[in-house]
mmCIF file of C-alpha atoms in Angstrom:
data_model
loop_
_atom_site.group_PDB
_atom_site.id
_atom_site.type_symbol
_atom_site.label_atom_id
_atom_site.label_comp_id
_atom_site.label_asym_id
_atom_site.label_seq_id
_atom_site.Cartn_x
_atom_site.Cartn_y
_atom_site.Cartn_z
ATOM 1 C CA ASP A 48 -5.847 -20.006 -3.383
ATOM 2 C CA ARG A 49 -2.606 -18.257 -2.490
ATOM 3 C CA MET A 50 -3.835 -14.710 -1.755
ATOM 4 C CA SER A 51 -4.813 -14.002 1.845
ATOM 5 C CA GLY A 52 -4.664 -10.248 2.482
ATOM 6 C CA ALA A 53 -7.838 -8.248 3.172
ATOM 7 C CA ARG A 54 -10.123 -11.156 2.319
ATOM 8 C CA ARG A 55 -12.958 -12.446 4.470
ATOM 9 C CA GLY A 56 -12.080 -15.734 6.128
ATOM 10 C CA HIS A 57 -8.353 -15.367 5.449
ATOM 11 C CA ALA A 58 -5.558 -14.369 7.806
ATOM 12 C CA ILE A 59 -1.770 -14.210 7.950
ATOM 13 C CA GLN A 60 -1.842 -17.698 9.495
ATOM 14 C CA ASP A 61 -2.979 -19.039 6.108
ATOM 15 C CA VAL A 62 0.335 -17.888 4.673
ATOM 16 C CA TYR A 63 2.702 -19.032 7.378
ATOM 17 C CA TRP A 64 1.056 -22.424 8.002
ATOM 18 C CA CYS A 65 1.124 -23.258 4.279
ATOM 19 C CA THR A 66 4.681 -21.957 3.977
ATOM 20 C CA GLN A 67 5.800 -24.030 6.958
ATOM 21 C CA LEU A 68 4.154 -27.167 5.542
ATOM 22 C CA ALA A 69 5.812 -26.629 2.154
ATOM 23 C CA TRP A 70 9.165 -26.030 3.854
ATOM 24 C CA ASP A 71 8.783 -29.201 5.984
ATOM 25 C CA HIS A 72 7.871 -31.220 2.890
ATOM 26 C CA ALA A 73 10.902 -29.917 0.998
ATOM 27 C CA SER A 74 13.133 -30.707 3.985
ATOM 28 C CA ILE A 75 11.808 -34.266 4.348
ATOM 29 C CA CYS A 76 12.151 -34.900 0.604
ATOM 30 C CA GLU A 77 15.596 -33.234 0.590
ATOM 31 C CA SER A 78 14.613 -31.208 -2.462
ATOM 32 C CA GLY A 79 16.937 -28.266 -1.765
ATOM 33 C CA ALA A 80 14.251 -25.615 -1.582
ATOM 34 C CA MET A 81 14.985 -21.890 -1.166
ATOM 35 C CA MET A 82 12.604 -19.291 0.223
ATOM 36 C CA ILE A 83 12.475 -15.676 -0.885
ATOM 37 C CA PHE A 84 10.482 -13.241 1.255
ATOM 38 C CA LEU A 85 9.668 -9.776 -0.073
ATOM 39 C CA ASP A 86 8.013 -6.890 1.735
ATOM 40 C CA ARG A 87 7.263 -3.913 -0.478
ATOM 41 C CA THR A 88 8.651 -0.905 1.410
ATOM 42 C CA LYS A 89 6.135 1.929 1.710
ATOM 43 C CA CYS A 90 3.852 0.042 -0.657
ATOM 44 C CA PHE A 91 0.849 2.338 -0.222
ATOM 45 C CA ASP A 92 2.934 5.514 -0.465
ATOM 46 C CA ARG A 93 4.773 4.466 -3.611
ATOM 47 C CA MET A 94 2.005 2.764 -5.563
ATOM 48 C CA PRO A 95 1.741 4.484 -8.966
ATOM 49 C CA ARG A 96 -1.840 5.737 -9.260
ATOM 50 C CA ASP A 97 -1.989 5.723 -13.054
ATOM 51 C CA LEU A 98 -0.623 2.191 -13.234
ATOM 52 C CA MET A 99 -3.149 0.981 -10.653
ATOM 53 C CA LEU A 100 -6.094 2.675 -12.331
ATOM 54 C CA ASN A 101 -5.034 1.305 -15.735
ATOM 55 C CA LEU A 102 -4.697 -2.149 -14.184
ATOM 56 C CA GLN A 103 -8.183 -1.780 -12.709
ATOM 57 C CA GLU A 104 -9.545 -0.914 -16.171
ATOM 58 C CA PHE A 105 -7.701 -3.840 -17.754
ATOM 59 C CA SER A 106 -9.080 -6.244 -15.142
ATOM 60 C CA GLY A 107 -12.662 -5.259 -15.937
ATOM 61 C CA THR A 108 -13.531 -2.684 -13.280
ATOM 62 C CA PRO A 109 -16.417 -0.574 -14.660
ATOM 63 C CA ALA A 110 -15.209 2.658 -16.291
ATOM 64 C CA VAL A 111 -17.485 4.786 -14.100
ATOM 65 C CA ILE A 112 -15.653 3.529 -10.980
ATOM 66 C CA VAL A 113 -12.193 4.055 -12.469
ATOM 67 C CA ASP A 114 -13.147 7.541 -13.729
ATOM 68 C CA THR A 115 -14.565 8.448 -10.316
ATOM 69 C CA ARG A 116 -11.365 7.365 -8.627
ATOM 70 C CA ARG A 117 -9.222 9.263 -11.159
ATOM 71 C CA SER A 118 -11.218 12.413 -10.495
ATOM 72 C CA TRP A 119 -11.037 11.872 -6.735
ATOM 73 C CA TYR A 120 -7.229 11.532 -6.769
ATOM 74 C CA ARG A 121 -6.864 14.470 -9.154
ATOM 75 C CA ASN A 122 -8.820 16.687 -6.728
ATOM 76 C CA LEU A 123 -7.275 15.292 -3.539
ATOM 77 C CA ARG A 124 -5.700 18.037 -1.372
ATOM 78 C CA PRO A 125 -3.930 16.255 1.514
ATOM 79 C CA ARG A 126 -2.430 18.166 4.438
ATOM 80 C CA PHE A 127 -0.785 17.334 7.728
ATOM 81 C CA LYS A 128 -2.308 18.650 10.934
ATOM 82 C CA PHE A 129 -0.260 19.315 14.052
ATOM 83 C CA ARG A 130 -2.207 20.791 16.956
ATOM 84 C CA ASN A 131 -4.161 23.620 15.311
ATOM 85 C CA ASN A 132 -1.820 24.132 12.382
ATOM 86 C CA TYR A 133 -2.103 22.730 8.865
ATOM 87 C CA SER A 134 0.691 22.137 6.369
ATOM 88 C CA PRO A 135 0.541 23.457 2.821
ATOM 89 C CA VAL A 136 -1.274 21.203 0.345
ATOM 90 C CA LEU A 137 0.874 18.215 -0.538
ATOM 91 C CA ARG A 138 1.020 17.108 -4.165
ATOM 92 C CA HIS A 139 2.173 13.567 -4.853
ATOM 93 C CA PRO A 140 1.807 11.836 -8.219
ATOM 94 C CA ASN A 141 2.069 8.437 -6.505
ATOM 95 C CA GLY A 142 0.582 6.893 -3.445
ATOM 96 C CA MET A 143 -2.760 5.606 -2.327
ATOM 97 C CA LEU A 144 -4.517 6.237 0.955
ATOM 98 C CA GLN A 145 -3.700 3.457 3.382
ATOM 99 C CA GLY A 146 -6.858 2.132 5.009
ATOM 100 C CA CYS A 147 -9.099 3.066 2.089
ATOM 101 C CA ILE A 148 -11.035 0.051 0.806
ATOM 102 C CA TRP A 149 -10.054 0.926 -2.764
ATOM 103 C CA THR A 150 -6.397 0.725 -1.795
ATOM 104 C CA LEU A 151 -6.803 -2.799 -0.456
ATOM 105 C CA ASP A 152 -8.331 -3.810 -3.792
ATOM 106 C CA ASP A 153 -5.430 -2.136 -5.590
ATOM 107 C CA VAL A 154 -2.769 -3.941 -3.551
ATOM 108 C CA ASN A 155 -4.526 -7.278 -4.002
ATOM 109 C CA LEU A 156 -4.809 -6.717 -7.754
ATOM 110 C CA LEU A 157 -1.171 -5.663 -8.049
ATOM 111 C CA MET A 158 0.045 -8.632 -6.009
ATOM 112 C CA ALA A 159 -2.230 -11.070 -7.858
ATOM 113 C CA THR A 160 -0.602 -9.835 -11.072
ATOM 114 C CA TRP A 161 2.850 -10.391 -9.524
ATOM 115 C CA GLN A 162 1.853 -13.858 -8.335
ATOM 116 C CA ARG A 163 0.512 -14.915 -11.740
ATOM 117 C CA GLN A 164 3.744 -13.697 -13.349
ATOM 118 C CA GLN A 165 5.831 -15.657 -10.821
ATOM 119 C CA GLU A 166 3.845 -18.803 -11.549
ATOM 120 C CA LYS A 167 4.242 -18.335 -15.321
ATOM 121 C CA MET A 168 8.020 -17.794 -15.059
ATOM 122 C CA LEU A 169 8.601 -20.474 -12.426
ATOM 123 C CA VAL A 170 6.281 -23.386 -12.997
ATOM 124 C CA ASN A 171 7.730 -25.344 -10.063
ATOM 125 C CA SER A 172 7.689 -22.483 -7.538
ATOM 126 C CA ILE A 173 5.106 -21.869 -4.844
ATOM 127 C CA SER A 174 4.161 -18.213 -4.338
ATOM 128 C CA ARG A 175 2.051 -16.829 -1.505
ATOM 129 C CA VAL A 176 0.849 -13.274 -0.875
ATOM 130 C CA TYR A 177 -0.482 -11.347 2.121
ATOM 131 C CA LEU A 178 -1.179 -7.749 1.071
ATOM 132 C CA ASP A 179 2.259 -6.352 0.137
ATOM 133 C CA ASP A 180 4.245 -9.251 1.639
ATOM 134 C CA SER A 181 5.073 -12.193 -0.563
ATOM 135 C CA SER A 182 7.094 -15.364 -0.552
ATOM 136 C CA SER A 183 8.305 -17.735 -3.210
ATOM 137 C CA MET A 184 9.622 -21.215 -2.627
ATOM 138 C CA CYS A 185 12.034 -22.177 -5.394
ATOM 139 C CA PHE A 186 13.880 -25.418 -5.984
ATOM 140 C CA SER A 187 16.932 -24.184 -7.891
ATOM 141 C CA ILE A 188 19.284 -21.210 -7.799
ATOM 142 C CA GLN A 189 18.239 -20.299 -11.338
ATOM 143 C CA ASP A 190 14.553 -20.188 -10.310
ATOM 144 C CA ALA A 191 15.418 -18.013 -7.308
ATOM 145 C CA ALA A 192 17.410 -15.640 -9.531
ATOM 146 C CA THR A 193 14.579 -15.522 -12.077
ATOM 147 C CA SER A 194 12.128 -14.762 -9.275
ATOM 148 C CA LEU A 195 14.211 -11.753 -8.290
ATOM 149 C CA CYS A 196 14.913 -10.811 -11.947
ATOM 150 C CA ILE A 197 18.663 -11.375 -11.500
ATOM 151 C CA ASP A 198 20.886 -12.797 -14.228
ATOM 152 C CA VAL A 199 22.939 -15.544 -12.576
ATOM 153 C CA GLN A 200 25.566 -17.608 -14.340
ATOM 154 C CA CYS A 201 25.918 -20.969 -12.567
#
């Protein structure tokens, strides 16, 4: 299992120990491995709500839960508080509340989708995920370019 974020019995050490072992193995076997590390910047703030809720539906989350969440986000009225003053209501079409248990499920679902796609495109790669951080170990420049969706002529 290559997903470790927000799961009971899993920690960041699961990612870096496995990554280090894979890297050591590649070095000993002189297989010419490359590592790609990605950290999704402002992942929780930029996560498209509609995409996540549609992905939840597609993955089999009961409709009553998805509809409840849709309604909750539609009626959300966030504000900033500084001392005794409140900002005007902020309206953002994207973004999930960091720290909310639903959001952790969303990130894990989104990253599991990314990981499955990586493994389909790059059969020989090794992908690992911890919340919004991910790594892929590739064994050719073409695989690394494919992982990053870059067209490389070698």
